[in-house]
mmCIF file of C-alpha atoms and ligand atoms in Angstrom:
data_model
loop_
_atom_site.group_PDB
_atom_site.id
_atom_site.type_symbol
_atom_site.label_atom_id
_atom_site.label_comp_id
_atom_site.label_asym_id
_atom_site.label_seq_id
_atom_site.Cartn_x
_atom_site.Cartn_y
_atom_site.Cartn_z
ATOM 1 C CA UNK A 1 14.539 6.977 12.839
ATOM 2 C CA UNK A 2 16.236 5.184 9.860
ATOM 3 C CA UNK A 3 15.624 6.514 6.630
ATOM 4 C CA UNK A 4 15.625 4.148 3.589
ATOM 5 C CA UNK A 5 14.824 4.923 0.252
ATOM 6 C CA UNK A 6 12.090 3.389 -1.758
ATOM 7 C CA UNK A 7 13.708 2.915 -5.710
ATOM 8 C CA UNK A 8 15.633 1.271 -7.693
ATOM 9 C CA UNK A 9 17.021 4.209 -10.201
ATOM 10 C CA UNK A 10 20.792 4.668 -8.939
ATOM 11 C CA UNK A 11 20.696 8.379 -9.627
ATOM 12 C CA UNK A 12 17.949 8.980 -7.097
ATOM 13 C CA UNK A 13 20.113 6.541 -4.733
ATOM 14 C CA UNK A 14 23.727 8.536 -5.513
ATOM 15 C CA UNK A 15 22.109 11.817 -5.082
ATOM 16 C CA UNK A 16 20.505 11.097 -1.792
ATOM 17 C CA UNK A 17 23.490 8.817 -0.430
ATOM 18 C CA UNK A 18 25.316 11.725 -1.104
ATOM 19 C CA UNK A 19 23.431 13.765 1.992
ATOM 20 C CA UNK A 20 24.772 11.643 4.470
ATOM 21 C CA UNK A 21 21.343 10.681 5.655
ATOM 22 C CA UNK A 22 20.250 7.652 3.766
ATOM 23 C CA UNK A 23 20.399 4.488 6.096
ATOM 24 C CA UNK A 24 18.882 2.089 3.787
ATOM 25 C CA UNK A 25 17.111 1.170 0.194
ATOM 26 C CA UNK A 26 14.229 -0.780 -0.419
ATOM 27 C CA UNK A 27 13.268 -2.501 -3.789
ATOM 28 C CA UNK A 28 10.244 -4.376 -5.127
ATOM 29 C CA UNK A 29 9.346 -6.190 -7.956
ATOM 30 C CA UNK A 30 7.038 -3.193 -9.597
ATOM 31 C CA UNK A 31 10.334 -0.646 -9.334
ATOM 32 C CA UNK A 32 12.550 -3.415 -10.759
ATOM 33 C CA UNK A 33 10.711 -3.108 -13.260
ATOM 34 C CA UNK A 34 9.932 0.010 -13.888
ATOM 35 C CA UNK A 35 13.973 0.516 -13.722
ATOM 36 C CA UNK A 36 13.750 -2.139 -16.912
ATOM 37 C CA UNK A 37 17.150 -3.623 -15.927
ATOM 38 C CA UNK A 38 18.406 -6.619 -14.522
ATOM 39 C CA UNK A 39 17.272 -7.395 -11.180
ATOM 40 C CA UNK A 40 20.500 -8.956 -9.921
ATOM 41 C CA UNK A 41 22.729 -6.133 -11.857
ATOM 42 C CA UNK A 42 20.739 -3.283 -9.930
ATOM 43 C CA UNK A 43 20.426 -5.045 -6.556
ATOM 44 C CA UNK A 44 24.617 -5.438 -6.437
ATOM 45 C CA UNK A 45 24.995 -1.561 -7.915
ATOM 46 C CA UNK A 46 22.776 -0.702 -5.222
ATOM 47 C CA UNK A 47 24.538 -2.809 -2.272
ATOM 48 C CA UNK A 48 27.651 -1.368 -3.230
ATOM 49 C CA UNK A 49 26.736 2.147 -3.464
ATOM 50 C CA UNK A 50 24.874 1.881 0.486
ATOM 51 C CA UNK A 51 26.439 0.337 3.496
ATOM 52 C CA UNK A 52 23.089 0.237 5.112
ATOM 53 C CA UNK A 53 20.334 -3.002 4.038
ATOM 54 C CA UNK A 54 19.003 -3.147 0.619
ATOM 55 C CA UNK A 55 15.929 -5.198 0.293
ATOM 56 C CA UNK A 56 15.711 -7.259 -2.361
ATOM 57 C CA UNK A 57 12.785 -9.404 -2.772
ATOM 58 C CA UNK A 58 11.525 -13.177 -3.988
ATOM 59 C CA UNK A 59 9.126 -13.065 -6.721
ATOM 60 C CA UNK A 60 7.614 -16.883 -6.358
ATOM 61 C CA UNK A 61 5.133 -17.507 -4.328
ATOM 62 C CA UNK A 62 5.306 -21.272 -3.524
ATOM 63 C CA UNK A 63 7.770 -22.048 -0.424
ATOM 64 C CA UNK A 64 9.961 -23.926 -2.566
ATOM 65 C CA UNK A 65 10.648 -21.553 -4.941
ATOM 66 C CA UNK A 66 10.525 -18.663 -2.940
ATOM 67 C CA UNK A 67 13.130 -20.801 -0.679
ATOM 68 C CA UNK A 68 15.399 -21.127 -3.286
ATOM 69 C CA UNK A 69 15.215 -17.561 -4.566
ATOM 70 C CA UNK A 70 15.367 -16.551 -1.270
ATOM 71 C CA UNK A 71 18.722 -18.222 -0.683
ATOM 72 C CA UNK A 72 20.075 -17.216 -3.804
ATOM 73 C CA UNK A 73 19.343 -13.334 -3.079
ATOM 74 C CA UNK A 74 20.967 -13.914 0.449
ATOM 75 C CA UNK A 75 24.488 -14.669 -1.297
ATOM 76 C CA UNK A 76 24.807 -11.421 -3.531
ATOM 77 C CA UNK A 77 26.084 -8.889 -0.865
ATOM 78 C CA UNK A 78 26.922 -8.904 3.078
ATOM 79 C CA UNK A 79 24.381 -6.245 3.256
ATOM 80 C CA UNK A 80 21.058 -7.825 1.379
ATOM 81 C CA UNK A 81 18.348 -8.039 3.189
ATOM 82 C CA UNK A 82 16.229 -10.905 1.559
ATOM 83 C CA UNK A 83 12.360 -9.245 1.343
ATOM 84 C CA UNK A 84 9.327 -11.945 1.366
ATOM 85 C CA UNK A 85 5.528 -11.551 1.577
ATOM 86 C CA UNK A 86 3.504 -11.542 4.206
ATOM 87 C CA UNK A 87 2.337 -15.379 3.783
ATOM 88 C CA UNK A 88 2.498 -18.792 5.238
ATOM 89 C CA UNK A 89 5.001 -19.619 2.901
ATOM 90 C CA UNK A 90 6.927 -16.200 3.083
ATOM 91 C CA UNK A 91 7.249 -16.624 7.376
ATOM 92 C CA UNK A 92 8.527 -20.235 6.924
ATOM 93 C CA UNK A 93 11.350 -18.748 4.348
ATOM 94 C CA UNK A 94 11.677 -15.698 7.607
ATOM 95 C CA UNK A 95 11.965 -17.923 9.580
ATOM 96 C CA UNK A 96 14.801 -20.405 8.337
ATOM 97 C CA UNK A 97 16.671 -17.165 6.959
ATOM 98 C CA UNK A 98 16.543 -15.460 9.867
ATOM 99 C CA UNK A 99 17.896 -18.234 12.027
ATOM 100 C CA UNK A 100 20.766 -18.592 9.704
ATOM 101 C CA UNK A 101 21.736 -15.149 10.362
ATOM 102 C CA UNK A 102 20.261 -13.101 7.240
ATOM 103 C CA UNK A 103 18.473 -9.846 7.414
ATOM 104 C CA UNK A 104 14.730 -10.671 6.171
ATOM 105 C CA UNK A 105 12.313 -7.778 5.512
ATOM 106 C CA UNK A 106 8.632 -8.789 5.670
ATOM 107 C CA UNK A 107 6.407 -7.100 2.775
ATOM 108 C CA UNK A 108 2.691 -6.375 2.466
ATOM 109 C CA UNK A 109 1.750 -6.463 6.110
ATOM 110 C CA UNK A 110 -1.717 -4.885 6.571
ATOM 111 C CA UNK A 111 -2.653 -6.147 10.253
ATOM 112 C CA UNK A 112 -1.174 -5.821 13.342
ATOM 113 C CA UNK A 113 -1.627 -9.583 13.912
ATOM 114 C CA UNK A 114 0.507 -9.780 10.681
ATOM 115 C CA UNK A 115 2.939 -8.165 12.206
ATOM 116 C CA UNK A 116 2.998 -10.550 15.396
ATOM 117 C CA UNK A 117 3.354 -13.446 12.979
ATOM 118 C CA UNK A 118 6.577 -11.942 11.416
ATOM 119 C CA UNK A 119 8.258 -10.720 14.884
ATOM 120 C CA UNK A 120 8.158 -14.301 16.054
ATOM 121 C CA UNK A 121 9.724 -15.439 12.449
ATOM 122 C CA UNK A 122 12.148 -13.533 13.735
ATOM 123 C CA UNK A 123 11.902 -10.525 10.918
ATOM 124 C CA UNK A 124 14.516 -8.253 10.755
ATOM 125 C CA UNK A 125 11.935 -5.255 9.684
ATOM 126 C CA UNK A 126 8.199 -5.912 9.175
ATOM 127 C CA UNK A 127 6.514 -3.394 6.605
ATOM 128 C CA UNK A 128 3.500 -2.296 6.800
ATOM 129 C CA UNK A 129 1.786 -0.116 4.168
ATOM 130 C CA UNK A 130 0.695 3.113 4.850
ATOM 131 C CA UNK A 131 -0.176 4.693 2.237
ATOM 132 C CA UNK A 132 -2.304 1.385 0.559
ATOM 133 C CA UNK A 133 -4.128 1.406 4.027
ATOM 134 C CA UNK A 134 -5.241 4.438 3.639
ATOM 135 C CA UNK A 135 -6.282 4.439 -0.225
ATOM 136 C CA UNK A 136 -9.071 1.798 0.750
ATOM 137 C CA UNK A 137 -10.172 4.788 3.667
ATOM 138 C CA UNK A 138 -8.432 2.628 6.341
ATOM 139 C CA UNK A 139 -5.948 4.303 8.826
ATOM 140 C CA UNK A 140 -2.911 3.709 7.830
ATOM 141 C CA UNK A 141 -0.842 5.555 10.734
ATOM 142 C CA UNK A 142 -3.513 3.899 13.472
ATOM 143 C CA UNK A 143 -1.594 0.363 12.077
ATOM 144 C CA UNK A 144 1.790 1.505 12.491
ATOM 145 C CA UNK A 145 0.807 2.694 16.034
ATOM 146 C CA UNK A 146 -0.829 -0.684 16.957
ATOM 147 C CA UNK A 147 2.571 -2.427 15.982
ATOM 148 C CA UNK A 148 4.591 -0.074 17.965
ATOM 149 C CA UNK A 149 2.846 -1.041 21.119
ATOM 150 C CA UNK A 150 2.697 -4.589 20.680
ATOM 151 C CA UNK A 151 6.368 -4.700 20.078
ATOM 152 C CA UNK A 152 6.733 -2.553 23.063
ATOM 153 C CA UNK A 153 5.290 -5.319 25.101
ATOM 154 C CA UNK A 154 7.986 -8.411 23.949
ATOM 155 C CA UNK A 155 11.348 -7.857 24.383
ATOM 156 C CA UNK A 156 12.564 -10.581 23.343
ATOM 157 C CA UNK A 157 10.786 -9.429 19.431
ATOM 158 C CA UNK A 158 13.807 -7.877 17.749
ATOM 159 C CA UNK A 159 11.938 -6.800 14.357
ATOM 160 C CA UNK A 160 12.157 -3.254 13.833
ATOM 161 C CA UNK A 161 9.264 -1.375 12.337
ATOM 162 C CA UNK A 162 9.576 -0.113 8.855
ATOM 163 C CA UNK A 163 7.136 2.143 7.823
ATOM 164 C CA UNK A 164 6.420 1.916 3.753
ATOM 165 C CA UNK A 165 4.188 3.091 1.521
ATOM 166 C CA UNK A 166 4.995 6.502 2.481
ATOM 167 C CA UNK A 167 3.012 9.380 0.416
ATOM 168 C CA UNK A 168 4.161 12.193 2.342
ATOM 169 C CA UNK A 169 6.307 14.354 5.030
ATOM 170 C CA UNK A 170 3.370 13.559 7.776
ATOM 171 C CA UNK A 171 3.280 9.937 7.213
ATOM 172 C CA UNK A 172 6.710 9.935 8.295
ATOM 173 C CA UNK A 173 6.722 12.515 10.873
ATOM 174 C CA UNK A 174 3.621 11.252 12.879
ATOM 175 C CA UNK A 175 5.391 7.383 12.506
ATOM 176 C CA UNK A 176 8.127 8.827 13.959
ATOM 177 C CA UNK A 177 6.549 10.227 17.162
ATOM 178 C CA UNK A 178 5.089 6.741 17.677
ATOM 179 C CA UNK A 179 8.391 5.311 17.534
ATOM 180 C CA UNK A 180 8.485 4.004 14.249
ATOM 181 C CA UNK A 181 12.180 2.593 13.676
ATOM 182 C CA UNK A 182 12.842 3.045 10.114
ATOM 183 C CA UNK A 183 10.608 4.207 7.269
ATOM 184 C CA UNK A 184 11.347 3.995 3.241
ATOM 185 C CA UNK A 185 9.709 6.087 1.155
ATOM 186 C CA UNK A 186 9.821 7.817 -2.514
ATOM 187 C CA UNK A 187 12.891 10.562 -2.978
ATOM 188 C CA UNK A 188 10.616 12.909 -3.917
ATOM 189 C CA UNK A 189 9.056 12.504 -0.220
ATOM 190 C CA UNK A 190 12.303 12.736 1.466
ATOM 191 C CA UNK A 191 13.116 15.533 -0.309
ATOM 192 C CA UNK A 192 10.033 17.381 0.474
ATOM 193 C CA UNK A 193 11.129 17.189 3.974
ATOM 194 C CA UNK A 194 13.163 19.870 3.481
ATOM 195 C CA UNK A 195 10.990 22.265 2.827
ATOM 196 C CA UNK A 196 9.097 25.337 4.662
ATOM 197 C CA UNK A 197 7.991 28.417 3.224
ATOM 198 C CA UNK A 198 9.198 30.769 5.987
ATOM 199 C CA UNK A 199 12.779 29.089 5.766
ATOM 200 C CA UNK A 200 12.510 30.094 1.847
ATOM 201 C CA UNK A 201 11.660 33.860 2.927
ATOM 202 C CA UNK A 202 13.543 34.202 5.699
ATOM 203 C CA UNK A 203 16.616 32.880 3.141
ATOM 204 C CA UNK A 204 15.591 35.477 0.546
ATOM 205 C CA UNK A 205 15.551 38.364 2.848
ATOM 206 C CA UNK A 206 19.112 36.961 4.283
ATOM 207 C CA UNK A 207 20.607 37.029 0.963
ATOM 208 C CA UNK A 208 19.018 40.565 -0.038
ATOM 209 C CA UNK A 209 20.094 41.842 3.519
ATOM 210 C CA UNK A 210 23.803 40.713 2.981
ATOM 211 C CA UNK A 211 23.868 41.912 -0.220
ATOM 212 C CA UNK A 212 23.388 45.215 0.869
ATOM 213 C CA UNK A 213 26.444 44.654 3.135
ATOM 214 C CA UNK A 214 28.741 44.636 -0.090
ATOM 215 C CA UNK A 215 30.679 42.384 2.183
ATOM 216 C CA UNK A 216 32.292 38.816 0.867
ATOM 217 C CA UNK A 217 33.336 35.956 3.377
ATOM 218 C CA UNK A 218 35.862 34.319 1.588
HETATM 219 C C1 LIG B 1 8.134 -1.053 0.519
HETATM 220 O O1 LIG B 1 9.112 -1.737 0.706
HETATM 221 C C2 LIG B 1 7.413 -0.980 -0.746
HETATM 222 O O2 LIG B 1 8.336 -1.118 -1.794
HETATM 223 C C3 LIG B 1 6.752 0.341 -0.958
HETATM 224 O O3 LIG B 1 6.840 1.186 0.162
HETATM 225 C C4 LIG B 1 5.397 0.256 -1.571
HETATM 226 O O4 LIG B 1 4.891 1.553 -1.755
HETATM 227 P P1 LIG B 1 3.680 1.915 -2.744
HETATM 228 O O5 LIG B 1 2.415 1.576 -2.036
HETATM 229 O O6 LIG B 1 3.824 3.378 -2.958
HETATM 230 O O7 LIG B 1 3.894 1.095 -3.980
#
């Protein structure tokens, strides 16, 4: 499974680029903001900081607009990856990106039959959202597994399933026994992955045990 991160704050990114694990960043309009700097300026910090796609995405919604934005992102860095909603409009931009060769990421995809609409747009990733799903009481994991299978069935589909609106470890380890491809979620998430309490104890009675030693390696 790929791991992407879900921010636009380049600390969080250096920090967790700097494990050797991060594959990927995703961006959206709401952390752009909330980073309160200039869209283009962080999306190019960003692509040059990760080899792996950075999703940067339109924020019109009319196909002309969104076309041209979406064209515009496409030129910033070889390894943007132009993000567009899940809507009429949004597949026809897929669609005519895709064909030309850019990486597209599909946002805001809440159905399975969604999901079939951005596969044949030719979608690099299609996102669905986890996390929102399951805030209305809907089963968020239940949607990822539907999308799995379908996928399953079409070889010819080449979209790879990116699991977002992660809220925690299980969202991502349950996606990832379904065969989930990539997921993107909040650092604090990833970084709870780490974590077990008997790793913590078993650590602290290491380090007391060795103590005892009075021995040094190095
Ligand atoms: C994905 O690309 C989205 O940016 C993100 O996962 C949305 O997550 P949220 O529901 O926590 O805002």
């Amino acid at each position: 499974m790929k791991f992407f991160v879900d921010t636009a704050e380049i600390d969080e990114i250096k920090d967790l680029a700097s494990t050797g694990l991060l594959d990927g960043v995703t961006t959206n309009p709401s952390l752009i903001a909330k980073s309160g700097r200039n869209f283009k300026d962080v999306i190019l910090q960003i692509c040059d900081l990760v080899d792996g796609p950075v999703s940067a995405e339109v924020a019109s919604t009319d196909y002309d607009t969104m076309r041209k934005e979406a064209k515009e992102i496409a030129t910033w860095a070889e390894n943007i990856t132009v993000k567009v909603p899940l809507t009429e409009a949004g597949l026809k931009v897929c669609k005519e990106l895709s064909d030309s060769g850019t990486m597209v990421n599909v946002t805001l995809c809440f159905s399975a039959a969604q999901a079939l609409l951005a596969a044949k747009a030719g979608a690099t990733f299609i996102s669905p959202f986890v996390g929102r799903l399951d805030d209305i009481s809907h089963d968020g994991l239940q949607l990822i597994s539907d999308i799995v299978r379908i996928y399953a069935n079409y070889p010819d589909f080449h979209t790879e399933v990116l699991v977002a609106s992660v809220r925690n470890p299980l969202h991502i380890i349950d996606s990832a026994k379904m065969g989930a491809h990539v997921m993107t979620a909040p650092p604090k998430v990833i970084k709870q992955l780490y974590n077990h309490p008997l790793t913590d104890k078993g650590l602290a009675a290491f380090v007391e045990d060795w103590k005892a030693t009075g021995q040094s390696i190095l």
